[in-house]
mmCIF file of C-alpha atoms and ligand atoms in Angstrom:
data_model
loop_
_atom_site.group_PDB
_atom_site.id
_atom_site.type_symbol
_atom_site.label_atom_id
_atom_site.label_comp_id
_atom_site.label_asym_id
_atom_site.label_seq_id
_atom_site.Cartn_x
_atom_site.Cartn_y
_atom_site.Cartn_z
ATOM 1 C CA MET A 22 57.750 101.763 98.376
ATOM 2 C CA SER A 23 54.560 103.566 97.826
ATOM 3 C CA VAL A 24 51.518 102.011 96.372
ATOM 4 C CA TRP A 25 52.293 104.352 93.245
ATOM 5 C CA ASP A 26 55.403 103.545 93.063
ATOM 6 C CA ALA A 27 54.456 99.143 92.823
ATOM 7 C CA ASP A 28 51.599 100.175 90.131
ATOM 8 C CA PRO A 29 52.934 98.512 87.008
ATOM 9 C CA ALA A 30 51.149 100.767 85.283
ATOM 10 C CA LEU A 31 52.639 104.414 86.118
ATOM 11 C CA GLY A 32 55.748 104.895 84.191
ATOM 12 C CA ARG A 33 57.816 107.775 85.111
ATOM 13 C CA VAL A 34 57.300 110.762 87.223
ATOM 14 C CA VAL A 35 57.462 113.915 85.358
ATOM 15 C CA LEU A 36 56.621 116.746 87.701
ATOM 16 C CA SER A 37 57.310 116.148 91.344
ATOM 17 C CA VAL A 38 54.782 117.512 93.851
ATOM 18 C CA GLU A 39 57.300 120.343 94.882
ATOM 19 C CA GLN A 40 57.554 121.360 91.247
ATOM 20 C CA ILE A 41 53.721 121.429 91.247
ATOM 21 C CA SER A 42 53.179 123.586 93.994
ATOM 22 C CA LYS A 43 56.392 125.601 93.171
ATOM 23 C CA ARG A 44 54.525 126.934 89.800
ATOM 24 C CA VAL A 45 50.908 126.679 91.615
ATOM 25 C CA ALA A 46 51.907 129.627 93.597
ATOM 26 C CA GLU A 47 53.452 131.167 91.117
ATOM 27 C CA LEU A 48 50.289 130.977 88.722
ATOM 28 C CA GLY A 49 48.243 131.758 91.455
ATOM 29 C CA ALA A 50 51.094 135.148 92.684
ATOM 30 C CA ALA A 51 50.163 136.737 88.543
ATOM 31 C CA ILE A 52 46.269 135.789 88.899
ATOM 32 C CA GLU A 53 46.630 138.147 91.731
ATOM 33 C CA ALA A 54 48.698 140.777 90.363
ATOM 34 C CA ASP A 55 46.506 140.639 86.945
ATOM 35 C CA TYR A 56 43.489 140.585 89.208
ATOM 36 C CA ALA A 57 43.767 143.275 91.592
ATOM 37 C CA GLY A 58 40.543 145.422 92.068
ATOM 38 C CA ARG A 59 38.637 142.448 89.809
ATOM 39 C CA PRO A 60 38.097 139.407 91.561
ATOM 40 C CA PRO A 61 38.042 136.732 88.907
ATOM 41 C CA LEU A 62 35.552 133.866 89.261
ATOM 42 C CA LEU A 63 37.252 130.592 88.686
ATOM 43 C CA VAL A 64 35.174 128.130 86.753
ATOM 44 C CA GLY A 65 37.051 124.631 87.241
ATOM 45 C CA VAL A 66 36.079 122.044 84.429
ATOM 46 C CA LEU A 67 35.381 118.302 86.184
ATOM 47 C CA LYS A 68 36.571 116.268 86.914
ATOM 48 C CA GLY A 69 40.327 116.677 86.606
ATOM 49 C CA ALA A 70 40.772 120.297 87.740
ATOM 50 C CA PHE A 71 39.495 119.662 91.437
ATOM 51 C CA VAL A 72 43.154 118.714 92.650
ATOM 52 C CA PHE A 73 44.365 122.133 90.874
ATOM 53 C CA LEU A 74 41.697 124.750 91.648
ATOM 54 C CA ALA A 75 41.662 123.956 95.454
ATOM 55 C CA ASP A 76 45.734 124.923 95.469
ATOM 56 C CA LEU A 77 45.412 127.480 92.789
ATOM 57 C CA ALA A 78 42.425 129.189 94.838
ATOM 58 C CA ARG A 79 43.941 129.274 97.783
ATOM 59 C CA ALA A 80 47.446 131.497 96.580
ATOM 60 C CA ILE A 81 45.211 133.768 95.026
ATOM 61 C CA HIS A 82 44.438 135.709 98.169
ATOM 62 C CA LEU A 83 41.171 137.397 96.436
ATOM 63 C CA PRO A 84 37.743 138.010 97.124
ATOM 64 C CA LEU A 85 37.077 135.582 94.335
ATOM 65 C CA GLU A 86 34.704 133.377 93.341
ATOM 66 C CA LEU A 87 34.175 129.370 92.748
ATOM 67 C CA ASP A 88 31.658 127.470 90.445
ATOM 68 C CA PHE A 89 32.510 124.519 88.198
ATOM 69 C CA MET A 90 31.568 123.100 85.183
ATOM 70 C CA ALA A 91 31.339 118.950 83.994
ATOM 71 C CA VAL A 92 32.625 118.586 80.415
ATOM 72 C CA SER A 93 33.318 114.981 78.881
ATOM 73 C CA SER A 94 34.951 114.841 75.630
ATOM 74 C CA TYR A 95 37.124 111.415 76.612
ATOM 75 C CA GLY A 96 35.126 108.177 77.739
ATOM 76 C CA ALA A 97 37.904 105.653 78.666
ATOM 77 C CA ALA A 98 40.164 106.395 76.401
ATOM 78 C CA THR A 99 42.884 108.028 75.424
ATOM 79 C CA GLN A 100 42.307 109.330 72.418
ATOM 80 C CA THR A 101 39.739 112.788 72.148
ATOM 81 C CA SER A 102 36.204 111.778 70.828
ATOM 82 C CA GLY A 103 35.984 115.236 69.042
ATOM 83 C CA VAL A 104 32.805 115.884 71.290
ATOM 84 C CA VAL A 105 32.288 117.732 74.173
ATOM 85 C CA ARG A 106 29.203 117.255 75.822
ATOM 86 C CA ILE A 107 28.347 119.644 79.206
ATOM 87 C CA LEU A 108 27.357 117.434 81.578
ATOM 88 C CA LYS A 109 26.774 120.191 84.594
ATOM 89 C CA ASP A 110 26.557 123.842 83.376
ATOM 90 C CA LEU A 111 27.345 126.863 85.830
ATOM 91 C CA ASP A 112 25.204 127.884 88.708
ATOM 92 C CA ILE A 113 26.571 132.069 88.180
ATOM 93 C CA ASP A 114 25.492 134.519 85.699
ATOM 94 C CA LEU A 115 29.050 135.404 83.557
ATOM 95 C CA ALA A 116 27.213 138.806 82.988
ATOM 96 C CA GLY A 117 29.999 141.280 84.042
ATOM 97 C CA ARG A 118 32.295 138.917 85.626
ATOM 98 C CA HIS A 119 36.153 138.249 84.873
ATOM 99 C CA VAL A 120 35.992 134.765 84.601
ATOM 100 C CA ILE A 121 38.667 132.212 84.230
ATOM 101 C CA ILE A 122 38.593 129.016 82.904
ATOM 102 C CA ILE A 123 41.184 126.828 84.954
ATOM 103 C CA GLU A 124 41.729 123.170 83.543
ATOM 104 C CA ASP A 125 44.062 120.578 83.966
ATOM 105 C CA ILE A 126 45.649 119.765 80.927
ATOM 106 C CA LEU A 127 45.285 120.945 77.291
ATOM 107 C CA ASP A 128 46.057 118.302 75.151
ATOM 108 C CA SER A 129 43.491 119.411 71.376
ATOM 109 C CA GLY A 130 42.254 121.936 72.543
ATOM 110 C CA LEU A 131 38.871 121.482 72.037
ATOM 111 C CA THR A 132 37.510 121.287 75.377
ATOM 112 C CA ILE A 133 38.750 124.661 75.689
ATOM 113 C CA SER A 134 37.726 126.551 72.783
ATOM 114 C CA TYR A 135 34.063 124.630 73.155
ATOM 115 C CA LEU A 136 34.496 125.686 76.437
ATOM 116 C CA ARG A 137 35.499 128.908 75.494
ATOM 117 C CA ARG A 138 33.408 129.885 72.484
ATOM 118 C CA SER A 139 29.825 128.987 75.026
ATOM 119 C CA LEU A 140 31.336 130.880 77.852
ATOM 120 C CA LEU A 141 32.051 133.942 75.455
ATOM 121 C CA ALA A 142 28.335 133.702 74.687
ATOM 122 C CA ARG A 143 26.975 135.192 78.241
ATOM 123 C CA GLY A 144 28.802 138.054 78.517
ATOM 124 C CA PRO A 145 31.480 137.834 80.630
ATOM 125 C CA GLU A 146 32.915 140.909 81.179
ATOM 126 C CA SER A 147 36.520 139.121 80.579
ATOM 127 C CA LEU A 148 37.151 135.792 79.775
ATOM 128 C CA ALA A 149 40.994 134.179 80.174
ATOM 129 C CA VAL A 150 41.809 130.854 80.281
ATOM 130 C CA CYS A 151 44.566 129.035 82.960
ATOM 131 C CA SER A 152 45.698 125.299 82.334
ATOM 132 C CA LEU A 153 47.839 123.247 84.196
ATOM 133 C CA LEU A 154 49.189 121.610 81.838
ATOM 134 C CA VAL A 155 49.815 121.948 77.770
ATOM 135 C CA LYS A 156 50.702 118.805 76.103
ATOM 136 C CA ALA A 157 53.176 120.201 72.868
ATOM 137 C CA SER A 158 51.278 119.319 69.696
ATOM 138 C CA PRO A 159 52.107 119.153 66.055
ATOM 139 C CA GLN A 160 48.791 121.360 65.705
ATOM 140 C CA PRO A 161 47.922 123.745 68.057
ATOM 141 C CA TYR A 162 44.395 125.243 67.629
ATOM 142 C CA PRO A 163 44.917 128.089 65.834
ATOM 143 C CA ASP A 164 42.645 130.770 67.965
ATOM 144 C CA LEU A 165 43.853 129.914 71.560
ATOM 145 C CA GLU A 166 44.898 132.103 74.134
ATOM 146 C CA VAL A 167 45.727 130.312 76.827
ATOM 147 C CA ALA A 168 47.291 133.341 79.263
ATOM 148 C CA TYR A 169 48.349 131.177 82.076
ATOM 149 C CA VAL A 170 49.840 127.702 81.517
ATOM 150 C CA GLY A 171 51.631 125.886 83.803
ATOM 151 C CA PHE A 172 53.805 123.444 81.940
ATOM 152 C CA GLU A 173 53.767 122.185 78.638
ATOM 153 C CA ILE A 174 54.841 118.330 78.701
ATOM 154 C CA GLU A 175 55.228 115.867 75.754
ATOM 155 C CA PRO A 176 52.495 114.653 74.687
ATOM 156 C CA GLU A 177 52.007 111.489 76.486
ATOM 157 C CA PHE A 178 49.145 110.033 78.607
ATOM 158 C CA VAL A 179 49.158 111.857 81.902
ATOM 159 C CA VAL A 180 47.841 110.815 85.331
ATOM 160 C CA GLY A 181 47.643 112.453 88.643
ATOM 161 C CA TYR A 182 46.559 115.283 90.655
ATOM 162 C CA GLY A 183 43.081 114.968 89.184
ATOM 163 C CA LEU A 184 44.177 114.174 86.494
ATOM 164 C CA ASP A 185 42.316 110.293 85.091
ATOM 165 C CA PHE A 186 42.238 107.007 83.345
ATOM 166 C CA ALA A 187 39.155 105.304 83.277
ATOM 167 C CA GLU A 188 38.617 107.759 87.012
ATOM 168 C CA ARG A 189 41.435 106.506 88.011
ATOM 169 C CA TYR A 190 44.547 107.893 89.753
ATOM 170 C CA ARG A 191 43.235 111.438 90.390
ATOM 171 C CA ASN A 192 44.157 111.121 93.884
ATOM 172 C CA LEU A 193 47.829 110.570 93.157
ATOM 173 C CA PRO A 194 49.992 113.353 93.958
ATOM 174 C CA ASP A 195 52.455 113.835 91.818
ATOM 175 C CA ILE A 196 51.779 113.101 87.663
ATOM 176 C CA ARG A 197 53.915 111.088 85.807
ATOM 177 C CA VAL A 198 53.048 108.753 82.860
ATOM 178 C CA TYR A 199 50.811 105.957 82.138
ATOM 179 C CA LEU A 200 51.384 103.391 80.528
ATOM 180 C CA PRO A 201 49.031 101.524 78.341
ATOM 181 C CA GLY A 202 48.638 97.881 77.617
ATOM 182 C CA ALA A 203 50.627 97.271 81.059
ATOM 183 C CA PRO A 204 49.462 94.111 83.457
ATOM 184 C CA GLU A 205 46.672 95.266 86.062
HETATM 185 P P1 IMP B 14 41.370 117.722 74.411
HETATM 186 O O1 IMP B 14 39.982 118.536 74.041
HETATM 187 O O2 IMP B 14 42.032 117.181 73.354
HETATM 188 O O3 IMP B 14 42.365 119.740 74.966
HETATM 189 O O4 IMP B 14 41.750 117.207 76.090
HETATM 190 C C1 IMP B 14 40.944 117.853 77.257
HETATM 191 C C2 IMP B 14 40.958 117.290 78.329
HETATM 192 O O5 IMP B 14 40.713 115.512 78.264
HETATM 193 C C3 IMP B 14 41.274 117.201 79.824
HETATM 194 O O6 IMP B 14 40.717 118.120 80.121
HETATM 195 C C4 IMP B 14 41.075 116.011 79.665
HETATM 196 O O7 IMP B 14 40.005 116.164 81.287
HETATM 197 C C5 IMP B 14 41.376 114.699 78.969
HETATM 198 N N1 IMP B 14 42.687 114.735 78.804
HETATM 199 C C6 IMP B 14 44.117 115.017 77.376
HETATM 200 N N2 IMP B 14 45.169 114.887 78.065
HETATM 201 C C7 IMP B 14 45.222 113.702 79.170
HETATM 202 C C8 IMP B 14 45.969 112.993 79.727
HETATM 203 O O8 IMP B 14 47.223 113.019 79.338
HETATM 204 N N3 IMP B 14 45.728 112.507 81.076
HETATM 205 C C9 IMP B 14 44.601 112.592 81.724
HETATM 206 N N4 IMP B 14 43.262 113.540 80.867
HETATM 207 C C10 IMP B 14 43.414 114.067 79.561
HETATM 208 MG MG1 MG B 15 39.540 117.501 81.754
#
């Protein structure tokens, strides 16, 4: 039994290591085909996307560029605060570049919607969004185009593969339900 299996705050496995790696390879192949001849700049949204981005970037066999942004919308709660703050901005100029925002999960869509507007204003040649997970939501953001989606999941709070609860579980190799209120 692993340390993760013994943790009472972790519920069922939503996506296994095998499911994730197969899907990431498919996403990489799709991006590689779409961006042949115009290598993209992948913009990873820290911190949650760091594991996904590391695997995805190596599944795209193009001379791509990488940069990172850090935003915060949640603090240590499992509900959105409705406020997006840029904690770390990009180093690379977006003018003339084919930008793909790489996110871990889209819940209300607020974070991606804000980032899209903010990056579009900087004059990229093109801008697309890739999110590993999308939560099935009763009210999806109407104007939100997500070109690449890994998995649609139920509207439960999940952790692992980069996703945290209060900075924990990012190094869990698969994706599991987080059970609030479980004894520590
Ligand atoms: P949105 O702005 O509501 O779409 O939320 C997106 C951000 O909230 C993601 O980038 C995550 O950092 C965080 N988030 C949303 N749902 C979850 C979850 O189930 N587990 C961990 N983080 C989440
Ligand atoms: Mg995030």
